[in-house]
Coordinates of C-alpha atoms in Angstrom, one line a residue:
X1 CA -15.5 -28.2 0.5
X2 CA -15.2 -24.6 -1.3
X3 CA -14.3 -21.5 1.1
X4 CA -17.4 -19.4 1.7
X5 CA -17.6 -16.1 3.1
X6 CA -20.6 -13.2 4.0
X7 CA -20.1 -12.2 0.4
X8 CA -22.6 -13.8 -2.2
X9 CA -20.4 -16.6 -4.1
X10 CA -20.6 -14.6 -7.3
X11 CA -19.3 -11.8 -5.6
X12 CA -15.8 -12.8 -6.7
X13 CA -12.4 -11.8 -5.4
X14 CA -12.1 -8.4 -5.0
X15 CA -8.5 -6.0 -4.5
X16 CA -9.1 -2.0 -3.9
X17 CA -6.4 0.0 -4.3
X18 CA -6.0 3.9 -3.0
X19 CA -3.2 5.9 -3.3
X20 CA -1.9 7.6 -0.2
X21 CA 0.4 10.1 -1.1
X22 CA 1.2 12.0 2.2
X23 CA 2.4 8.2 3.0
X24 CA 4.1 7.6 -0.4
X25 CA 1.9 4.4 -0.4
X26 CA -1.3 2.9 -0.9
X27 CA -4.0 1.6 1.2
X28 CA -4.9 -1.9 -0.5
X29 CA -8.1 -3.8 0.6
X30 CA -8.6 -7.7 0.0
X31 CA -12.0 -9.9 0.4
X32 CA -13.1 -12.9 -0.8
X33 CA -9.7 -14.7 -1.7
X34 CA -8.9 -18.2 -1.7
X35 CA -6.1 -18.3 -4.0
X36 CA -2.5 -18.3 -2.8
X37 CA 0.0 -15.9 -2.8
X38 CA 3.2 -16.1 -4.6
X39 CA 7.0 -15.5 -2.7
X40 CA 7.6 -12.0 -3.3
X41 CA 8.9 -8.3 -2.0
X42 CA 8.5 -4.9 -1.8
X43 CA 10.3 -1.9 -1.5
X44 CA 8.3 -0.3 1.4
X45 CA 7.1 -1.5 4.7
X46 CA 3.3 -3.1 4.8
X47 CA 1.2 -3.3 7.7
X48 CA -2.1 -5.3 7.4
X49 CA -4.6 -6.6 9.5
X50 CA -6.4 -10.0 8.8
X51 CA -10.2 -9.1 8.9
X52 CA -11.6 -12.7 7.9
X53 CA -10.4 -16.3 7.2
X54 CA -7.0 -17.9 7.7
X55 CA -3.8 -18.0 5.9
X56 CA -0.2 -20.2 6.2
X57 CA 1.9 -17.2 6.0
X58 CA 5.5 -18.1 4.9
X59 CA 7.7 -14.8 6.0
X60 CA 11.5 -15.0 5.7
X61 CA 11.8 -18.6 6.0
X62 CA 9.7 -18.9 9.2
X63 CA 6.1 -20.7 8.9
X64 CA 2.9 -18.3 10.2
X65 CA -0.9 -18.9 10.9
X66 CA -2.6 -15.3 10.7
X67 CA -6.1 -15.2 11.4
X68 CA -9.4 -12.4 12.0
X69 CA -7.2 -9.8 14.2
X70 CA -3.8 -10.3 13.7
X71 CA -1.7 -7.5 12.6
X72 CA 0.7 -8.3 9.8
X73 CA 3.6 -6.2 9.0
X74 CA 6.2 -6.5 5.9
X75 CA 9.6 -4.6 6.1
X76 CA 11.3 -3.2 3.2
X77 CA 13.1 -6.9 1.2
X78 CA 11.4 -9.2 3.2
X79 CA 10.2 -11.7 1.6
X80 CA 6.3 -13.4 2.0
X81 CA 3.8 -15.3 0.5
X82 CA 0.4 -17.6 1.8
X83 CA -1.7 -20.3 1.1
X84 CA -5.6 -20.4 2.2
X85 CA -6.1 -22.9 5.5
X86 CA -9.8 -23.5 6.2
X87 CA -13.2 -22.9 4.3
X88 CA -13.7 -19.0 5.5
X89 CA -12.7 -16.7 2.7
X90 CA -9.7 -14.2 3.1
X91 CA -10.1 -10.1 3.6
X92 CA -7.2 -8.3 4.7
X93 CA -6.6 -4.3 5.5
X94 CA -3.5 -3.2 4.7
X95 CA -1.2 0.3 4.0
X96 CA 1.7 0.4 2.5
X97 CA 4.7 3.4 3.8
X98 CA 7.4 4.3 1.7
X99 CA 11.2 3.4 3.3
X100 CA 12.4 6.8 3.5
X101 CA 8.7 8.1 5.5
X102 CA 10.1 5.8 8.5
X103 CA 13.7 6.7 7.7
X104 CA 14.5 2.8 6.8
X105 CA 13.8 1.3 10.8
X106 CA 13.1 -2.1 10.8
X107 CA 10.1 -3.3 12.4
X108 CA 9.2 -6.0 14.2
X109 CA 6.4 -8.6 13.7
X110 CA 4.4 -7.9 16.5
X111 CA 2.9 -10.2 18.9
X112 CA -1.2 -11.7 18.8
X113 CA -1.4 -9.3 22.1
X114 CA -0.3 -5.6 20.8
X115 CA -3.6 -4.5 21.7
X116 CA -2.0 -1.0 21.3
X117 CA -0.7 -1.5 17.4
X118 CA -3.7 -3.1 17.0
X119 CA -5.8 0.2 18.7
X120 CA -3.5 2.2 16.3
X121 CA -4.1 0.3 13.1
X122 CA -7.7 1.4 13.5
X123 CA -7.0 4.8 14.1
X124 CA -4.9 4.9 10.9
X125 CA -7.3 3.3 8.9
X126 CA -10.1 5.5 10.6
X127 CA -7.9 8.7 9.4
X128 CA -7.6 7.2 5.6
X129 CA -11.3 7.4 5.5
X130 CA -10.6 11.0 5.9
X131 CA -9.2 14.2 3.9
X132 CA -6.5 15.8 6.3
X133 CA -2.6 14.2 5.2
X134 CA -1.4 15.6 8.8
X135 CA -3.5 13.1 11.0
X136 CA -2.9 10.4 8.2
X137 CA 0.6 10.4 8.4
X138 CA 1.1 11.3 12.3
X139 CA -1.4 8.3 13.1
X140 CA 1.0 6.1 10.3
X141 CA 4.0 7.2 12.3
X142 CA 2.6 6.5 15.6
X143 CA 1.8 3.0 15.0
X144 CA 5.2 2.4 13.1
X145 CA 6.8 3.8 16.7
X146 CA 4.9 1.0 18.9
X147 CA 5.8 -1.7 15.8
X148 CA 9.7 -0.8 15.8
X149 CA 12.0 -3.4 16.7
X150 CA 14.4 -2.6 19.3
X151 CA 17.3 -4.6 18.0
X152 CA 19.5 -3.1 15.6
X153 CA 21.5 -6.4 14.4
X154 CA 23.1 -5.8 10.8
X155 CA 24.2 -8.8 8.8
X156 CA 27.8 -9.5 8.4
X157 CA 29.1 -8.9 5.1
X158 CA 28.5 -13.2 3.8
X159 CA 31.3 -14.5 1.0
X160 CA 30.2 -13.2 -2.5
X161 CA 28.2 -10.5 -0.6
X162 CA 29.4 -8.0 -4.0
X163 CA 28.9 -10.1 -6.4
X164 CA 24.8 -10.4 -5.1
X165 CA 24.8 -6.4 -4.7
X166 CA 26.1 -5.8 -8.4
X167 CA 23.9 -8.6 -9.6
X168 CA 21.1 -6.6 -7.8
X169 CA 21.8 -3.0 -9.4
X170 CA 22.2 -5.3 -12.9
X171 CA 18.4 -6.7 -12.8
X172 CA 17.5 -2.5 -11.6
X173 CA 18.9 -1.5 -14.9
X174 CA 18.3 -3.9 -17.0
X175 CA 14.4 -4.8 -16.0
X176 CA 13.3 -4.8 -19.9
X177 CA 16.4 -7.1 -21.0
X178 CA 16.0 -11.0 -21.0
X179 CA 18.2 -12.3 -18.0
X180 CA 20.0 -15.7 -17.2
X181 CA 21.5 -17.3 -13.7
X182 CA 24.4 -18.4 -16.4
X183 CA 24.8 -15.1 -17.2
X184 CA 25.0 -13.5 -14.0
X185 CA 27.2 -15.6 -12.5
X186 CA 30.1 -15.6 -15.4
X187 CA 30.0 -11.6 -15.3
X188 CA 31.2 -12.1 -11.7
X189 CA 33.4 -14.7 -11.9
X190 CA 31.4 -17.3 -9.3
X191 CA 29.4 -20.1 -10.1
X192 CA 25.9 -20.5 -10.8
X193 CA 24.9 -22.3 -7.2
X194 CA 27.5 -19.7 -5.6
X195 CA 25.6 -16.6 -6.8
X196 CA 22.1 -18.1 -5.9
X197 CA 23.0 -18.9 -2.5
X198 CA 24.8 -15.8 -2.0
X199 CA 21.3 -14.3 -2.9
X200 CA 19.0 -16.0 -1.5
X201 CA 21.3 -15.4 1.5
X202 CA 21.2 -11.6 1.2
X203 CA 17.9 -11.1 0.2
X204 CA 15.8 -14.4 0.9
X205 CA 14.6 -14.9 -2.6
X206 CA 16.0 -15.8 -6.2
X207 CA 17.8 -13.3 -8.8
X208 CA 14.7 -14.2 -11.4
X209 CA 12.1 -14.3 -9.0
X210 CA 13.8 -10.8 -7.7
X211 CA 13.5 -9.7 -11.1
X212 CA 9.8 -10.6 -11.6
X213 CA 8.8 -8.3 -8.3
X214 CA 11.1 -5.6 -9.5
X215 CA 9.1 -5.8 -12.9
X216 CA 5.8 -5.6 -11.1
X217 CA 6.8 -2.3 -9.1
X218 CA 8.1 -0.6 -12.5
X219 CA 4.5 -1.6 -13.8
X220 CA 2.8 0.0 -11.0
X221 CA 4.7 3.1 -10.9
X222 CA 4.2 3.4 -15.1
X223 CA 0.5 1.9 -15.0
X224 CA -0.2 5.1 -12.4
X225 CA 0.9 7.5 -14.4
X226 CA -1.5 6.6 -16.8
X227 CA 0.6 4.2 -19.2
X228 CA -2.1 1.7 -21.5
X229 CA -1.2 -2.1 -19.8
X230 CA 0.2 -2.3 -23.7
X231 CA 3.2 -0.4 -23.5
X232 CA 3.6 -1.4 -20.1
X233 CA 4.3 -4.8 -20.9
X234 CA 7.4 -4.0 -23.1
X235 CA 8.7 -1.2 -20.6
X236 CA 8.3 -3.1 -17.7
X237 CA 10.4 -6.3 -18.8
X238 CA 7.2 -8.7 -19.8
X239 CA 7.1 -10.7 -22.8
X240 CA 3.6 -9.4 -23.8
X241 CA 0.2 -8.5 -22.3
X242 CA -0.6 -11.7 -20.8
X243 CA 2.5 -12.5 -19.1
X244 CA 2.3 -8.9 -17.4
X245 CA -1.3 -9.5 -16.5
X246 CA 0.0 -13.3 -15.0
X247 CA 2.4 -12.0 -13.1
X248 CA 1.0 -9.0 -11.9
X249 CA -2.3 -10.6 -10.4
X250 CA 0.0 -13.3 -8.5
X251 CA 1.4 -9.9 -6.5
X252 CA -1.5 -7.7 -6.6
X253 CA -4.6 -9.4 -6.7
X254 CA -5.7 -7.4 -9.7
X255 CA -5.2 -6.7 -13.6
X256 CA -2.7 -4.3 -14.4
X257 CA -6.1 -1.9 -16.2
X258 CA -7.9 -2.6 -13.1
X259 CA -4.6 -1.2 -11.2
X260 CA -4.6 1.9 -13.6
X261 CA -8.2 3.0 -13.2
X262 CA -7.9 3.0 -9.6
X263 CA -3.9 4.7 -9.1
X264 CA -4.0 7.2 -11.8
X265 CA -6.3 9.9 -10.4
X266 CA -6.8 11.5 -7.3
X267 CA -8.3 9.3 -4.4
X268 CA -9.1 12.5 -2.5
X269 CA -11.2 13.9 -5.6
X270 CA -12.9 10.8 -7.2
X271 CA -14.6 7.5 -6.0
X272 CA -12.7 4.3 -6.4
X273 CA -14.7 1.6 -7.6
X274 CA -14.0 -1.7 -6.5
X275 CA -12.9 -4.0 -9.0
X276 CA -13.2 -7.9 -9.4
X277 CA -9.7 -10.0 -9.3
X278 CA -7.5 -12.6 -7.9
X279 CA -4.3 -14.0 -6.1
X280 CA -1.7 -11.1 -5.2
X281 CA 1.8 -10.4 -4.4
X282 CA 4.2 -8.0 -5.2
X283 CA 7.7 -6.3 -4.9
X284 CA 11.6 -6.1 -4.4
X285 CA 13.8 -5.5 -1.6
X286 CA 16.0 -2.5 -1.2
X287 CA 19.9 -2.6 -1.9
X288 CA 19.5 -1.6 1.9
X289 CA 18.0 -4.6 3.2
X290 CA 18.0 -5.9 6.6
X291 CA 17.5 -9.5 7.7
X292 CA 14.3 -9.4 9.1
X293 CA 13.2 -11.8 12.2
X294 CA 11.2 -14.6 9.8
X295 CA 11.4 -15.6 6.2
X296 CA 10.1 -17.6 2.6
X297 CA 11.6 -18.7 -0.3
X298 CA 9.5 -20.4 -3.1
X299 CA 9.3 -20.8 -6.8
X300 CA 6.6 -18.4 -8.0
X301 CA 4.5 -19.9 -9.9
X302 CA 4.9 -17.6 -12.8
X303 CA 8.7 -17.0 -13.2

């Protein structure tokens, strides 16, 4: 039986995307989604509340049912996706916070009973409907307080630890050059299955399916500055229009010129104008990472 929701059937998907920048982020509203979510990252912390339906969440390895309430929250390199479970469409509420606004804490996935994140989620979002950047980000900082993990537990240094940190700085630099496992391994001197399991040890996710969120986040960051989907395709890695748009929607939930229309002008100025779409996902860990307290790896389904 086909998920349903309040919205009309032909209402479609929709993704909503407004720049915050006294946050360095952007507040990113979902309804009407059934499709899943492919494994990826980002490079700043998300914190999202489920508003309607239910979702498997797969976070770090660790297997999550989220539902109407929960609060969801994504540190810097971890590493998520979901599938749909049950007939009610998805919407979901969510902010994203740059690392260094939180000076790189790690935060904890809170419990179904943080009434008091919860009350502070609201306030936050309650503030974004607003104009004035000082209650924005002292609400934002508030709730990341009552979220932050009180355990400080950095990963021991694993064997071939390097080799996955200078394979990571390779894929930064090199986001627009073709890439191979073959490759990357022989410039360090290890084997193929020794560098993916060093990396998927480190950072919970595969050197090419690394490379495809870091890809996204260079679109985002050249599609908000205005840059035509076109040229951002070549920049940004892809191998034309329509793999960019592929990937993209699988960690957005929206088209790369859907993205651009709503990022590259002042949300405090103009109207944004929801905008029909898809599946999402979306970005890359930071060379920084920390293990964070769940976990997913899975093939995307665009590489």
């Amino acid at each position: 039986m086909p998920a349903t929701s309040g919205n009309k059937p032909s209402d479609g998907p929709i993704c909503t995307v407004v720049p915050v920048p006294v946050l360095g982020g952007e507040r990113r509203t979902y309804s009407g989604f059934a499709q899943p979510f492919a494994a990826h990252s980002h490079g700043y912390y998300v914190i999202g509340r489920v508003r309607q339906g239910s979702r498997i969440l797969e976070l770090n390895r660790r297997a999550l049912h989220i539902g109407p309430g929960d609060l969801v929250v994504f540190n810097p390199g971890d590493v998520h996706g979901c599938s749909h479970n049950g007939e009610e469409l998805f919407a979901f509420d969510s902010v994203t916070i740059a690392s260094e606004k939180l000076d790189s804490a790690t935060l904890a996935y809170p419990n179904s009973d943080a009434m008091d994140a919860g009350e502070a989620f609201e306030a936050l979002m309650e503030a974004l409907d607003g104009s004035i950047d000082e209650e924005v980000m002292e609400r934002a900082l508030y709730l990341a307080s009552l979220l932050e993990s009180e355990i400080d537990d950095p990963r021991p240094v694993a064997a071939h630890d390097d080799a996955v940190l200078h394979t990571y700085a390779h894929l930064l630099g090199h986001l627009a050059e073709p890439v191979s496992v073959k490759e990357l391994a022989a410039a360090e001197g290890i084997s193929e299955y020794a560098l993916i399991r060093a990396y998927c040890r480190r950072f919970s996710i595969t050197p090419i399916q690394h490379l495809a969120s870091l890809r996204v986040e260079c679109a985002c960051e050249l599609l908000a500055q205005g840059a035509a989907p076109s040229g951002v395709a070549a920049q940004a890695g892809f191998a034309d229009q329509a793999h960019l748009t592929r990937t993209f929607k699988q960690r957005l939930g929206t088209t790369p010129a859907a993205y651009r229309k709503m990022t590259s002008r002042n949300p405090r100025t103009g109207g944004i104008t929801p905008v029909s779409s898809s599946p999402h996902s979306y970005g890359a860990p930071h060379l920084h990472h920390k293990e964070a307290s769940s976990g997913f790896l899975g093939e995307p389904s665009e590489p």
